[in-house]
Coordinates of C-alpha atoms in Angstrom, one line a residue:
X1 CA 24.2 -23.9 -16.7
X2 CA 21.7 -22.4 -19.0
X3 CA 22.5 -20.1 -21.3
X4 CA 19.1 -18.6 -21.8
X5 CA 18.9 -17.8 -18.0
X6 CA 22.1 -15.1 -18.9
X7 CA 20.5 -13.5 -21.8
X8 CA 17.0 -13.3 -20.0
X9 CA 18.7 -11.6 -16.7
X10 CA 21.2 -9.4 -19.4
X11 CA 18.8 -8.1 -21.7
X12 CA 16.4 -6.9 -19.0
X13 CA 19.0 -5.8 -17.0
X14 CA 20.0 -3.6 -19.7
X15 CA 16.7 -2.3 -20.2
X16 CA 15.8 -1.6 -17.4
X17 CA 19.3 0.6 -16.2
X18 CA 19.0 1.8 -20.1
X19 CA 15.5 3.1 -20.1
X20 CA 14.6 6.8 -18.4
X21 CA 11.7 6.1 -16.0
X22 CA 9.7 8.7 -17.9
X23 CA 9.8 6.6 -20.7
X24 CA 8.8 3.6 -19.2
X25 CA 5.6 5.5 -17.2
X26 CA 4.5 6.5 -20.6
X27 CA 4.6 3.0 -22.5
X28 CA 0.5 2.8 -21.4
X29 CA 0.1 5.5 -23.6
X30 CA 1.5 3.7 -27.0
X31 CA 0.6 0.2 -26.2
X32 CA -2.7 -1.0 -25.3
X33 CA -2.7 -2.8 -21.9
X34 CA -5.9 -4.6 -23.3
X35 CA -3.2 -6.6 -26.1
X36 CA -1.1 -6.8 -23.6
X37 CA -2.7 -8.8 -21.0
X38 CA -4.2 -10.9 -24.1
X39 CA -0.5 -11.5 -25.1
X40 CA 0.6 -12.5 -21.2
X41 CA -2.6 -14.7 -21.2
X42 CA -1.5 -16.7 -24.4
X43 CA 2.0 -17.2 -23.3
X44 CA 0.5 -18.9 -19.6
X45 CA -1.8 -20.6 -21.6
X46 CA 1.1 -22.5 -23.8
X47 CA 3.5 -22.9 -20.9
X48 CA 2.6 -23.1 -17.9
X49 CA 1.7 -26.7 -17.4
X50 CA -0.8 -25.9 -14.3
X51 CA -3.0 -23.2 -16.3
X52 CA -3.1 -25.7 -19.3
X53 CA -4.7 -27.8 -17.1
X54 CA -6.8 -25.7 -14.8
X55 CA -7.9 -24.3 -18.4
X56 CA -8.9 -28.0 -19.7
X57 CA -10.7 -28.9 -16.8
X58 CA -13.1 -25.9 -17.2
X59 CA -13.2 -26.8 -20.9
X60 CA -11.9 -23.6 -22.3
X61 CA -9.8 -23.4 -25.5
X62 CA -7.6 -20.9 -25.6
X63 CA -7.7 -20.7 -28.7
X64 CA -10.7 -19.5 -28.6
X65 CA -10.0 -16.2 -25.9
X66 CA -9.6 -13.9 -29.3
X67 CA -10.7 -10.7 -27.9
X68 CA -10.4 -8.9 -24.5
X69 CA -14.0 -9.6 -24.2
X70 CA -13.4 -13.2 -24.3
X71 CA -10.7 -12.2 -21.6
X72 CA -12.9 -11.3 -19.4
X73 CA -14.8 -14.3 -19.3
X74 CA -11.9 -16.6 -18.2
X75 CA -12.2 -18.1 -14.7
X76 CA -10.9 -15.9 -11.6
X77 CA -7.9 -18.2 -10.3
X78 CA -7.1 -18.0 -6.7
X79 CA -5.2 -19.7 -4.0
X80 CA -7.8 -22.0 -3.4
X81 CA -8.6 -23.2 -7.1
X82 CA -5.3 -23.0 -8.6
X83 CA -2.2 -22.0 -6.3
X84 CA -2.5 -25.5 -4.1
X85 CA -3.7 -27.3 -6.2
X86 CA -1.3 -27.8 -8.4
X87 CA 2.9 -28.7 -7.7
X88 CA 4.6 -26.0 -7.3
X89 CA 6.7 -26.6 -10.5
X90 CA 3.6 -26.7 -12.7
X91 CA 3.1 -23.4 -11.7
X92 CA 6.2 -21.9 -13.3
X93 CA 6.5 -22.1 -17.0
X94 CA 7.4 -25.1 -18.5
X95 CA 7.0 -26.6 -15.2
X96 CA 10.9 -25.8 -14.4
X97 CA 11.2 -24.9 -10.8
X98 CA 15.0 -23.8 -11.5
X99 CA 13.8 -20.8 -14.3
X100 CA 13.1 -19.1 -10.8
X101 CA 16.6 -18.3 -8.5
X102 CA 14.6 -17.1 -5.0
X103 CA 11.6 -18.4 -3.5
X104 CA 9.4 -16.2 -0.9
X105 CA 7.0 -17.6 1.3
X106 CA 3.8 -15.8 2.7
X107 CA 1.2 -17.3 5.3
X108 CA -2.7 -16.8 5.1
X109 CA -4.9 -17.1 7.3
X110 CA -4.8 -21.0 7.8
X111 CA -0.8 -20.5 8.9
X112 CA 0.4 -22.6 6.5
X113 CA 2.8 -21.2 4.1
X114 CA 2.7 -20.7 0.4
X115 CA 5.7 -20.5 -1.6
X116 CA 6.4 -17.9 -4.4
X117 CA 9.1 -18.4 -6.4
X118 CA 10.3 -15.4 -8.9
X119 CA 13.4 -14.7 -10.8
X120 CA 15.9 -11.7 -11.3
X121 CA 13.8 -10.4 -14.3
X122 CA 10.5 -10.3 -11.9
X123 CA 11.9 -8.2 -9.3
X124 CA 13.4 -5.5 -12.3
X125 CA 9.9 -4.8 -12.9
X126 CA 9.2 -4.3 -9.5
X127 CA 12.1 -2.1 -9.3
X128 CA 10.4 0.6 -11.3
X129 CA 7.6 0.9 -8.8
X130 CA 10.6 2.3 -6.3
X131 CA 11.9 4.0 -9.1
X132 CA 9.0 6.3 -9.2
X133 CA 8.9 6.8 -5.2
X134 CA 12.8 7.3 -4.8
X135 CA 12.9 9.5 -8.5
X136 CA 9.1 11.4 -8.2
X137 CA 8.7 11.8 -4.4
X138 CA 12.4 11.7 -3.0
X139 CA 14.0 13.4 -5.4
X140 CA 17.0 11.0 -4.7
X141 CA 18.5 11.5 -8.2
X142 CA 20.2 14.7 -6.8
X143 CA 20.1 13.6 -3.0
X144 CA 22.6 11.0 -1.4
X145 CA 20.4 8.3 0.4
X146 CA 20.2 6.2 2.8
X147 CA 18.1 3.3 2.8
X148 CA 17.1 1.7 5.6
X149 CA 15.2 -1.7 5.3
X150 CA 12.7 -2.0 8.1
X151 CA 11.1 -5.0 7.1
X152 CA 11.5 -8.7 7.9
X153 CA 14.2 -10.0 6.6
X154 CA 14.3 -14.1 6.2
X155 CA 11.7 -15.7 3.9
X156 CA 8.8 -13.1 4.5
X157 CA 8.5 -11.1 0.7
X158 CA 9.0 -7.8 2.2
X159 CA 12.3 -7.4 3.3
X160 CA 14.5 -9.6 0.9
X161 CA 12.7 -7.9 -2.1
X162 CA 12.8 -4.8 -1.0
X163 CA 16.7 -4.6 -0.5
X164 CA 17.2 -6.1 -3.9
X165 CA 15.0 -3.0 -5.8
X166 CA 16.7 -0.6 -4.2
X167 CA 20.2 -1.8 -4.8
X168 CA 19.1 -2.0 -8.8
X169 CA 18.2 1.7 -8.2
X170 CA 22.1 2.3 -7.2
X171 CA 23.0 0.4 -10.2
X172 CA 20.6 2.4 -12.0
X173 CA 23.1 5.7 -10.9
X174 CA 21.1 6.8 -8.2
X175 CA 23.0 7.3 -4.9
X176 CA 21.7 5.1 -2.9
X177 CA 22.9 2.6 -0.3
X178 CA 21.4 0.1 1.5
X179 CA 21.6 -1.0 4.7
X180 CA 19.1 -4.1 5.9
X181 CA 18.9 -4.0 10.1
X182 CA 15.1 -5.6 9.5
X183 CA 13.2 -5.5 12.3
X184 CA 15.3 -4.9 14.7
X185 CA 14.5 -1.8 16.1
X186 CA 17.6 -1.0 18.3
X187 CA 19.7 -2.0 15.3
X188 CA 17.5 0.7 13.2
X189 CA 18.4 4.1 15.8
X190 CA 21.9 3.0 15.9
X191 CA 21.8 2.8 12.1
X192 CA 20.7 6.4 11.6
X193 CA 22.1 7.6 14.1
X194 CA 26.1 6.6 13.5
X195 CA 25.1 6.8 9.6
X196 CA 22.4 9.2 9.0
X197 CA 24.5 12.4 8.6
X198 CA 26.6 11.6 6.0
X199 CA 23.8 11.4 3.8
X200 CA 21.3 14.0 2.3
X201 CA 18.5 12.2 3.2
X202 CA 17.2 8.7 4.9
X203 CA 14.6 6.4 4.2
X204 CA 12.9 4.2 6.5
X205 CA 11.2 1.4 4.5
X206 CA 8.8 -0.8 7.0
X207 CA 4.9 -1.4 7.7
X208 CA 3.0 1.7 9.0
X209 CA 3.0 0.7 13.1
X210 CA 6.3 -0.5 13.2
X211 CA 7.5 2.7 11.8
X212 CA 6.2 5.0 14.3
X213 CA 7.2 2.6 17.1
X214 CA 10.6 3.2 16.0
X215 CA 9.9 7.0 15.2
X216 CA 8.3 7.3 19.1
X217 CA 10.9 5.3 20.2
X218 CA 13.6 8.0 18.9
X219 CA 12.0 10.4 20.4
X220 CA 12.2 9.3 23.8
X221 CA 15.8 8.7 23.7
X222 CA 16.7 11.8 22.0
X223 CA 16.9 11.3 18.5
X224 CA 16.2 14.3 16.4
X225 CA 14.8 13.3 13.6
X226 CA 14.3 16.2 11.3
X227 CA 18.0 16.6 11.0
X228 CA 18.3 13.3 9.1
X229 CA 15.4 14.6 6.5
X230 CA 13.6 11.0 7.0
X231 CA 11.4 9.7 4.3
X232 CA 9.0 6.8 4.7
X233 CA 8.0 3.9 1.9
X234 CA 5.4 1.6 4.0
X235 CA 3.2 -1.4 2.9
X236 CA 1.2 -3.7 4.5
X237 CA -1.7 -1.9 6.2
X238 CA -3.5 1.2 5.4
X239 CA -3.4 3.9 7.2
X240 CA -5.7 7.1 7.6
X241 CA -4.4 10.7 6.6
X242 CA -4.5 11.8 10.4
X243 CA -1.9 9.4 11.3
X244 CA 0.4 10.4 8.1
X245 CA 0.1 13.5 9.7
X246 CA 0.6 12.9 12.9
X247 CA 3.5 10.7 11.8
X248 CA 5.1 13.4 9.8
X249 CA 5.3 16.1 12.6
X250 CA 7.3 13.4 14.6
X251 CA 9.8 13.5 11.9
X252 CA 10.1 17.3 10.8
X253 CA 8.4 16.0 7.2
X254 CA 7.5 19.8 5.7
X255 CA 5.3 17.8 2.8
X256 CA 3.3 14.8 2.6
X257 CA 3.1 14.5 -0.5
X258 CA 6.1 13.9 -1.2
X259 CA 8.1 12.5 2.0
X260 CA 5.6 9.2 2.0
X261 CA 5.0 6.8 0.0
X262 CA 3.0 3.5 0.2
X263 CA 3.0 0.5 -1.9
X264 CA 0.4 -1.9 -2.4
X265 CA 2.5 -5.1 -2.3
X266 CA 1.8 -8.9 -2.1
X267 CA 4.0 -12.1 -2.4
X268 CA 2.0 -13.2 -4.8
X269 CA 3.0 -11.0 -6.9
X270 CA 5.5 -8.3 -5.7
X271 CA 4.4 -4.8 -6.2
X272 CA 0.9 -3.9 -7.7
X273 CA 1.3 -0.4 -7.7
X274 CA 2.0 2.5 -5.4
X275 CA 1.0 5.9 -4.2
X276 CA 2.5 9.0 -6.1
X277 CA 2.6 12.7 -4.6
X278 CA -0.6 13.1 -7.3
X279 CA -2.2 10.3 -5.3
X280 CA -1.4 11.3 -1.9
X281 CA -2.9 14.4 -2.4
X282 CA -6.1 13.3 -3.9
X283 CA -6.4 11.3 -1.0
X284 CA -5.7 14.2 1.5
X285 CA -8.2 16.1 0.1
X286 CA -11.1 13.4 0.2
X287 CA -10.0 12.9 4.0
X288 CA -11.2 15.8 4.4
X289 CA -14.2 16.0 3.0
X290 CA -16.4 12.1 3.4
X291 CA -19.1 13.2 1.4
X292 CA -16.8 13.5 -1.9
X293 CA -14.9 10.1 -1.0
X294 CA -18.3 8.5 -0.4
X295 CA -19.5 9.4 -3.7
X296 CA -16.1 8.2 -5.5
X297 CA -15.7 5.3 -3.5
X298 CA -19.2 4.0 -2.3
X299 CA -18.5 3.3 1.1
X300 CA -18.0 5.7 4.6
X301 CA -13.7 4.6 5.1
X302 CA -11.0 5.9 3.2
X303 CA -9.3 2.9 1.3
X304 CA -5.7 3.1 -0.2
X305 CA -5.7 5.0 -3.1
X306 CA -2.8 4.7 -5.6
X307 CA -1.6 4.2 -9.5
X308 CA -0.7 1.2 -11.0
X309 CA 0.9 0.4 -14.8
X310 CA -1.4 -1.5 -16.9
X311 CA 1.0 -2.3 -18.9
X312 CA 2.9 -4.3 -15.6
X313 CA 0.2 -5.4 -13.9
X314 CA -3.7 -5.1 -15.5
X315 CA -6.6 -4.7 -12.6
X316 CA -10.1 -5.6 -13.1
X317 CA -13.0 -5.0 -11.0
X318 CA -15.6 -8.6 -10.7
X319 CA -18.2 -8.2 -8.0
X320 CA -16.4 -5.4 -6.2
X321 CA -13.4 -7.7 -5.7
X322 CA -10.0 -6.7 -7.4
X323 CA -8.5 -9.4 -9.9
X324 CA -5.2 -8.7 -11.5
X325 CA -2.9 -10.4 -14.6
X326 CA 0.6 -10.2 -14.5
X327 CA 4.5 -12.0 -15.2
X328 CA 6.4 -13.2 -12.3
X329 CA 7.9 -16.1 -11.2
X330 CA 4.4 -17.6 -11.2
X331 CA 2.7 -16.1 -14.1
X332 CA -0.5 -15.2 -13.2
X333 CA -4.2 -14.5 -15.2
X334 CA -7.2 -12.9 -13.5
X335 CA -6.0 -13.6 -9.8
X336 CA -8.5 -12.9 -7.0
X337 CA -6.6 -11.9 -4.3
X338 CA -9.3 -11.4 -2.0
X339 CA -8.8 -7.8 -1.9
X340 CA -12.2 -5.4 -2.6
X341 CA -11.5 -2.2 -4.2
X342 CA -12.4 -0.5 -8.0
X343 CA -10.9 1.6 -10.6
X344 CA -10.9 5.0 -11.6
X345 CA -8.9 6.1 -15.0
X346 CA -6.6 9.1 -14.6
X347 CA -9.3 11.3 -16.8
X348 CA -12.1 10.3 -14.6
X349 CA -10.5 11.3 -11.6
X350 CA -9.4 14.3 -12.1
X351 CA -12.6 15.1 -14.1
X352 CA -14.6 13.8 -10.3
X353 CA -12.1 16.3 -8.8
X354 CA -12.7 19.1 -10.5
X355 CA -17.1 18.7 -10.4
X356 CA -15.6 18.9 -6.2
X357 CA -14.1 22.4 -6.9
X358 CA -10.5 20.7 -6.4
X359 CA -7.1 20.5 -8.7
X360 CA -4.6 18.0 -7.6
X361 CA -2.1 19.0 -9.8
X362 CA -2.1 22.9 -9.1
X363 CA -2.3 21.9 -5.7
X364 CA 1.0 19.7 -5.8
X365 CA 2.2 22.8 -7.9
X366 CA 1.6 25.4 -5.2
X367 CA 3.6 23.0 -3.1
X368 CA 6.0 22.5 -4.5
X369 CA 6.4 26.3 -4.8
X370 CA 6.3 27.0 -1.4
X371 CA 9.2 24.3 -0.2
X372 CA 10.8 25.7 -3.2
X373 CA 11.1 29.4 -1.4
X374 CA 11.3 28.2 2.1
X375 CA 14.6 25.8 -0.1
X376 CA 15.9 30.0 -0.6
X377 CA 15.2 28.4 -4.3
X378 CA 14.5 31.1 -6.7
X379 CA 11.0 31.9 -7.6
X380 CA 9.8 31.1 -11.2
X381 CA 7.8 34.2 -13.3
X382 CA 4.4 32.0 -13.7
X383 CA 2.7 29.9 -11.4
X384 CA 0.6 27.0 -12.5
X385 CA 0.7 23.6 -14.1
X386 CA 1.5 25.0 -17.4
X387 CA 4.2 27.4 -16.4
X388 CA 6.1 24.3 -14.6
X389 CA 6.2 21.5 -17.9
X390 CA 10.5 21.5 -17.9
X391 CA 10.8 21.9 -13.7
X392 CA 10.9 19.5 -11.3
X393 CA 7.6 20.8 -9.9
X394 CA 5.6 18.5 -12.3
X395 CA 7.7 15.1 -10.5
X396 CA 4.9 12.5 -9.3
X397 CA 2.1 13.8 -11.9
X398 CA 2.0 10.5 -14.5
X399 CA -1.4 9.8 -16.5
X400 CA -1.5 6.5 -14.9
X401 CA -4.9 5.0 -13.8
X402 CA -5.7 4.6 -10.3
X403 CA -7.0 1.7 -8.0
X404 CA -8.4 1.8 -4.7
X405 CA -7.9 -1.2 -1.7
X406 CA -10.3 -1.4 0.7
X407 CA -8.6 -4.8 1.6
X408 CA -10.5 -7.3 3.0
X409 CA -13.9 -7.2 3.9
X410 CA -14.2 -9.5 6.4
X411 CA -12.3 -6.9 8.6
X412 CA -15.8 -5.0 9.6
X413 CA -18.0 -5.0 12.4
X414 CA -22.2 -5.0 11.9
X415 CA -23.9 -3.0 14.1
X416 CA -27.5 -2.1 13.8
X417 CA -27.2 -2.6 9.8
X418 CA -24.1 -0.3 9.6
X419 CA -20.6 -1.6 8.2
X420 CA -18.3 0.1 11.1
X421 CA -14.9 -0.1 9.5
X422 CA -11.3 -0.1 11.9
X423 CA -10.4 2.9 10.1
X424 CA -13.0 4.9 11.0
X425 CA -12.3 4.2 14.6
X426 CA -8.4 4.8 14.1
X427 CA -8.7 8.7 12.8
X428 CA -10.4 9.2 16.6
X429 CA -7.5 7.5 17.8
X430 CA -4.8 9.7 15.9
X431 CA -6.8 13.1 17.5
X432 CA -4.7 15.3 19.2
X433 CA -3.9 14.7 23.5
X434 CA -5.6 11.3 22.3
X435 CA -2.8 10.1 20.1
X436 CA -0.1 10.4 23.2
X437 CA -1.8 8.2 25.5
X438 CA -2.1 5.4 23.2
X439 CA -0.3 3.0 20.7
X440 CA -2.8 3.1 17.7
X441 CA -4.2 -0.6 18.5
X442 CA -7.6 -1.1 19.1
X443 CA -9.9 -4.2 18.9
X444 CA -13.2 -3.2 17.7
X445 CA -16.3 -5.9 18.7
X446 CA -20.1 -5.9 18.8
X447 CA -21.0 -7.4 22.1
X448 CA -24.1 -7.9 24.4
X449 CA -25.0 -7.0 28.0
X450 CA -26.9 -8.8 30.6
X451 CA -30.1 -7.6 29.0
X452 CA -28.6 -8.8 25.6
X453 CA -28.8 -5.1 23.8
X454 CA -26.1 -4.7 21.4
X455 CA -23.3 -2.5 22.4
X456 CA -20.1 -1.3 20.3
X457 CA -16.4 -2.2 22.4
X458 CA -13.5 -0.8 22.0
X459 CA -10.5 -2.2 23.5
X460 CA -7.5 0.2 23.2
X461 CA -4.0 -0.2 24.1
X462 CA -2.0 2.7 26.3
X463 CA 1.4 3.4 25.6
X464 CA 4.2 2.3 27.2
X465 CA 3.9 4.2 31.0
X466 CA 0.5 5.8 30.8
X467 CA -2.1 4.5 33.1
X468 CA -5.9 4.0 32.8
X469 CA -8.0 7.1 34.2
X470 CA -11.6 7.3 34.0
X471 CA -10.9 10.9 32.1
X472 CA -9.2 9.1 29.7
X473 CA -11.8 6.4 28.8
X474 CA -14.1 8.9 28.6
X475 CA -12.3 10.8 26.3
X476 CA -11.3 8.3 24.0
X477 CA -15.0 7.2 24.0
X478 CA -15.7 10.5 22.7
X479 CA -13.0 11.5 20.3
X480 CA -14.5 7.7 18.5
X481 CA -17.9 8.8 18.7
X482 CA -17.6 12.2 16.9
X483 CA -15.5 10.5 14.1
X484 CA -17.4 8.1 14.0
X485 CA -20.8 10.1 13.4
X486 CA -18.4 12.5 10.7
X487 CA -17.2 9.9 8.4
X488 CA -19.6 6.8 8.5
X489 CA -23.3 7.8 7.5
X490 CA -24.1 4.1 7.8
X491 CA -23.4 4.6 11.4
X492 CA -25.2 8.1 11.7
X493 CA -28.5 7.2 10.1
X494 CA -28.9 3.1 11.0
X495 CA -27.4 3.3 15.1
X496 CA -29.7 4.9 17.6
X497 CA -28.3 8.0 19.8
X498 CA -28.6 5.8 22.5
X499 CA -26.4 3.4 21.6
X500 CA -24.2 5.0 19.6
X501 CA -21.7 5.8 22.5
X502 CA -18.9 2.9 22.1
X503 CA -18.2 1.5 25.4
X504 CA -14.3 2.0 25.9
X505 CA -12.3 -0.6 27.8
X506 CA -8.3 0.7 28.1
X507 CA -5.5 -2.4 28.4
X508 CA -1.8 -2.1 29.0
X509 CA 0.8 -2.3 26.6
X510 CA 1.4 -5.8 25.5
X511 CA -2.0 -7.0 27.0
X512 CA -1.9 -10.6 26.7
X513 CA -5.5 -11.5 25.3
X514 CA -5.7 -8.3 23.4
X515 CA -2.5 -7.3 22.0
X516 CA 0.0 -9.8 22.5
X517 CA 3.3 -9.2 21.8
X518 CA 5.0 -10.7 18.4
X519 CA 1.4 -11.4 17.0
X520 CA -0.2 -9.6 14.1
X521 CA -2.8 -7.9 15.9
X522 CA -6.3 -8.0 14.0
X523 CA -8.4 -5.0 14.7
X524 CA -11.4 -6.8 14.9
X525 CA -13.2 -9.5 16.5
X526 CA -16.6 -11.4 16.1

């Protein structure tokens, strides 16, 4: 036994059910993340055995990274150039595998998997990411919840780590309590149904499709969802605005900014950040307008779009590819995690906003307001941001920067010069009459006739019991098009009319070459 391990997981313990979330959002503020990271990247550089030699074999010093300029010249690390390359013990600092008490494993695209071992301490830090979704968004301070882990449980990073932040939260003081079914979906409906009503409120915690297989699957057997109040935290996959929407009707969900939440997670390194209400409504707002998120973003699809702690876990931007530094189990400086994306600080945002005519805040605000009244909650005399500094109104609006994850970029199609992106074709999916014939799977390919011109397929799935129809593909085929022409210039100016038609191709549920069952489908092909 090691008493060191005791103090470690006591102290921070103690901080973390000790210190007010506010507190800890606002620690940016005081502290500049640039020290920070600097700070993080001389303790790897002194312990961990496997940086202190990935650093000697580019013939770095460390002792002479002085500024965060000098930072910034460091070597990217990656899987491929540091992660297997080097015994997993080396990894961890002072090359002690045993510092770590739960190992997660998570598979890329080769299948093999890659371990990621973490301590108690690790996942604390994580916890305050669900802190701010359960506190800002669910309001579950005041609200008895249930939590329902939707995830994988077993090895996977999701599901294990997910039940352990949550149950921190109860020993925090919130009222929460957990219950894991995973995956299973049967055991999910009998949960909420023989559990949900003794509770104020439950929340389904999975990835996006697997939700609203479970939420469509309620439906058909009855279950009435809006009388549970359901909340969803996803991760995983992103997901367009229309299908949030879509998503939430099925539920009773009366706001979407607050009854959602997404979290950009990885096992690499738990949870990099996550969507607020302020986020969520930035987001629904450049949905609906593609020339604004073009000019913030650069490209014609709406990535994820959430706020992250510098303080817990520092983003850079190298070639349009995200890197991040951060503590875990595996302490990690300037990791490329193969994800493309960019940065936007909280005052640039909201400054972009506003040249767009739009306040995200007054908007949450109003919101807020109006649930308020429908609530039979008394009005306040003023309205506005101002008005609203002491009342709950102003939960989910934090000064933190923002990131945006397009993920990666291998996932598009070209097609007469144009990028066509998945998500531009899911939005034509999520229409309405549309979205009830199919199951939100697609497979998206470039492809060549007899004549070998270039056409755009779409293979779509059909839900469970709906057969093909000519009427169908045709309107499928259509509903694409027009999205496709409203949110992807590329696609609008570079394609030819005449080919700008997809050419539709409906499968059955569970088709064996396109949409296998217990696979993780990928949306395109080459």
């Amino acid at each position: 036994m090691t008493n060191h391990q005791s103090q470690r997981a006591i102290k921070a313990f103690e901080d973390f059910v000790s210190t007010p979330l506010e507190t800890r959002l606002q620690r940016h503020l005081d502290t500049s993340s640039q020290s920070a990271v600097l700070t993080l990247f001389e303790d790897v550089a002194a312990n961990v055995p496997a940086y202190k030699a990935f650093l000697a074999e580019q013939e770095i010093d460390p002792r002479a990274i002085q500024t965060f300029e000098d930072f910034q010249k460091l070597p990217a690390i990656a899987k491929e150039n540091y992660i297997l390359r080097y015994p997993l013990p080396d990894l961890c600092r002072y090359g002690q595998l045993q510092t770590c008490d739960i190992i997660a494993a998570s598979s890329g695209s080769t299948g093999k998997p890659t371990f990621w071992p973490r301590f108690f301490t690790d996942e604390l830090q994580i916890a305050t990411r669900f802190e701010q979704i359960f506190h800002d968004s669910f309001f579950a301070d005041t609200r008895s919840t249930l939590a329902v882990i939707c995830f994988t449980l077993g090895t996977w990073v999701g599901g294990m780590f997910t039940t352990n932040c949550c149950r921190y939260l109860a020993s925090k003081g919130y009222p929460i309590t957990v219950i894991t079914p995973g995956n299973n979906k049967e055991e999910i409906l009998r949960v909420v149904r023989e559990l949900g009503s003794n509770f104020e409120q439950v929340v389904l915690l999975g990835y996006p499709p697997f939700l609203k297989d479970v939420i469509d699957t309620g439906i058909a057997r009855g279950v009435d969802w809006q009388q549970y109040q359901i909340k969803l935290v996803m991760a995983g996959e992103v997901f367009s605005e229309e299908w949030r929407s879509l998503v939430g009707e099925r539920i009773g969900a009366k706001n979407p900014c607050y009854d959602f939440a997404s979290l950009y997670g990885t096992a690499d390194a738990g949870v990099l950040g996550n969507e607020t209400p302020l986020s969520i409504c930035i987001r629904r707002f450049l949905a609906e307008h593609p020339d604004a998120a073009k000019a913030l973003f650069g490209e014609s699809r709406l990535p994820t779009l959430i706020q992250y702690d510098p303080i817990n876990r520092f983003f850079e931007v190298q070639d349009g590819t995200l890197l991040f530094s951060g503590d875990n189990g595996i302490p990690l400086v300037r990791y490329n995690i193969l994800d493309t994306g960019g940065i936007v600080s909280y005052d640039a945002m909201l400054q972009f906003l506003a040249e767009w005519g739009f306040d995200p805040r007054e908007k949450l605000v109003q919101t807020r307001l109006m649930s308020q009244r429908v609530a039979g909650v008394p009005p306040v005399v003023a309205t506005g941001v101002a008005s609203l500094q002491t009342q709950d109104s102003l939960r989910g609006i934090h000064s933190l920067p923002f990131v945006y994850v397009f993920g990666r970029s291998n996932f598009t199609v070209s097609y007469f010069g144009a990028n066509i992106y998945p998500e531009n074709v899911t939005v034509g999916l999520e229409q309405p009459i549309i979205q009830e014939w199919v199951t939100g799977k697609f497979v998206l390919q470039v492809k060549e006739d007899t004549d070998k011109n270039r056409f755009l397929s779409v293979i779509v799935e059909l839900a469970p019991g709906v057969e093909e129809s000519e009427d169908k593909q045709q309107a499928i085929a259509a509903s694409i098009f027009s999205q496709l022409l409203r949110l992807n210039s590329e696609f609008a100016n570079y394609v030819p009319p005449e080919y700008q038609t997809p050419q539709v191709t409906l499968a059955a549920t569970g088709d064996p070459e396109y949409f296998p069952v217990g696979v993780k489908h990928r949306y395109t092909r080459r």
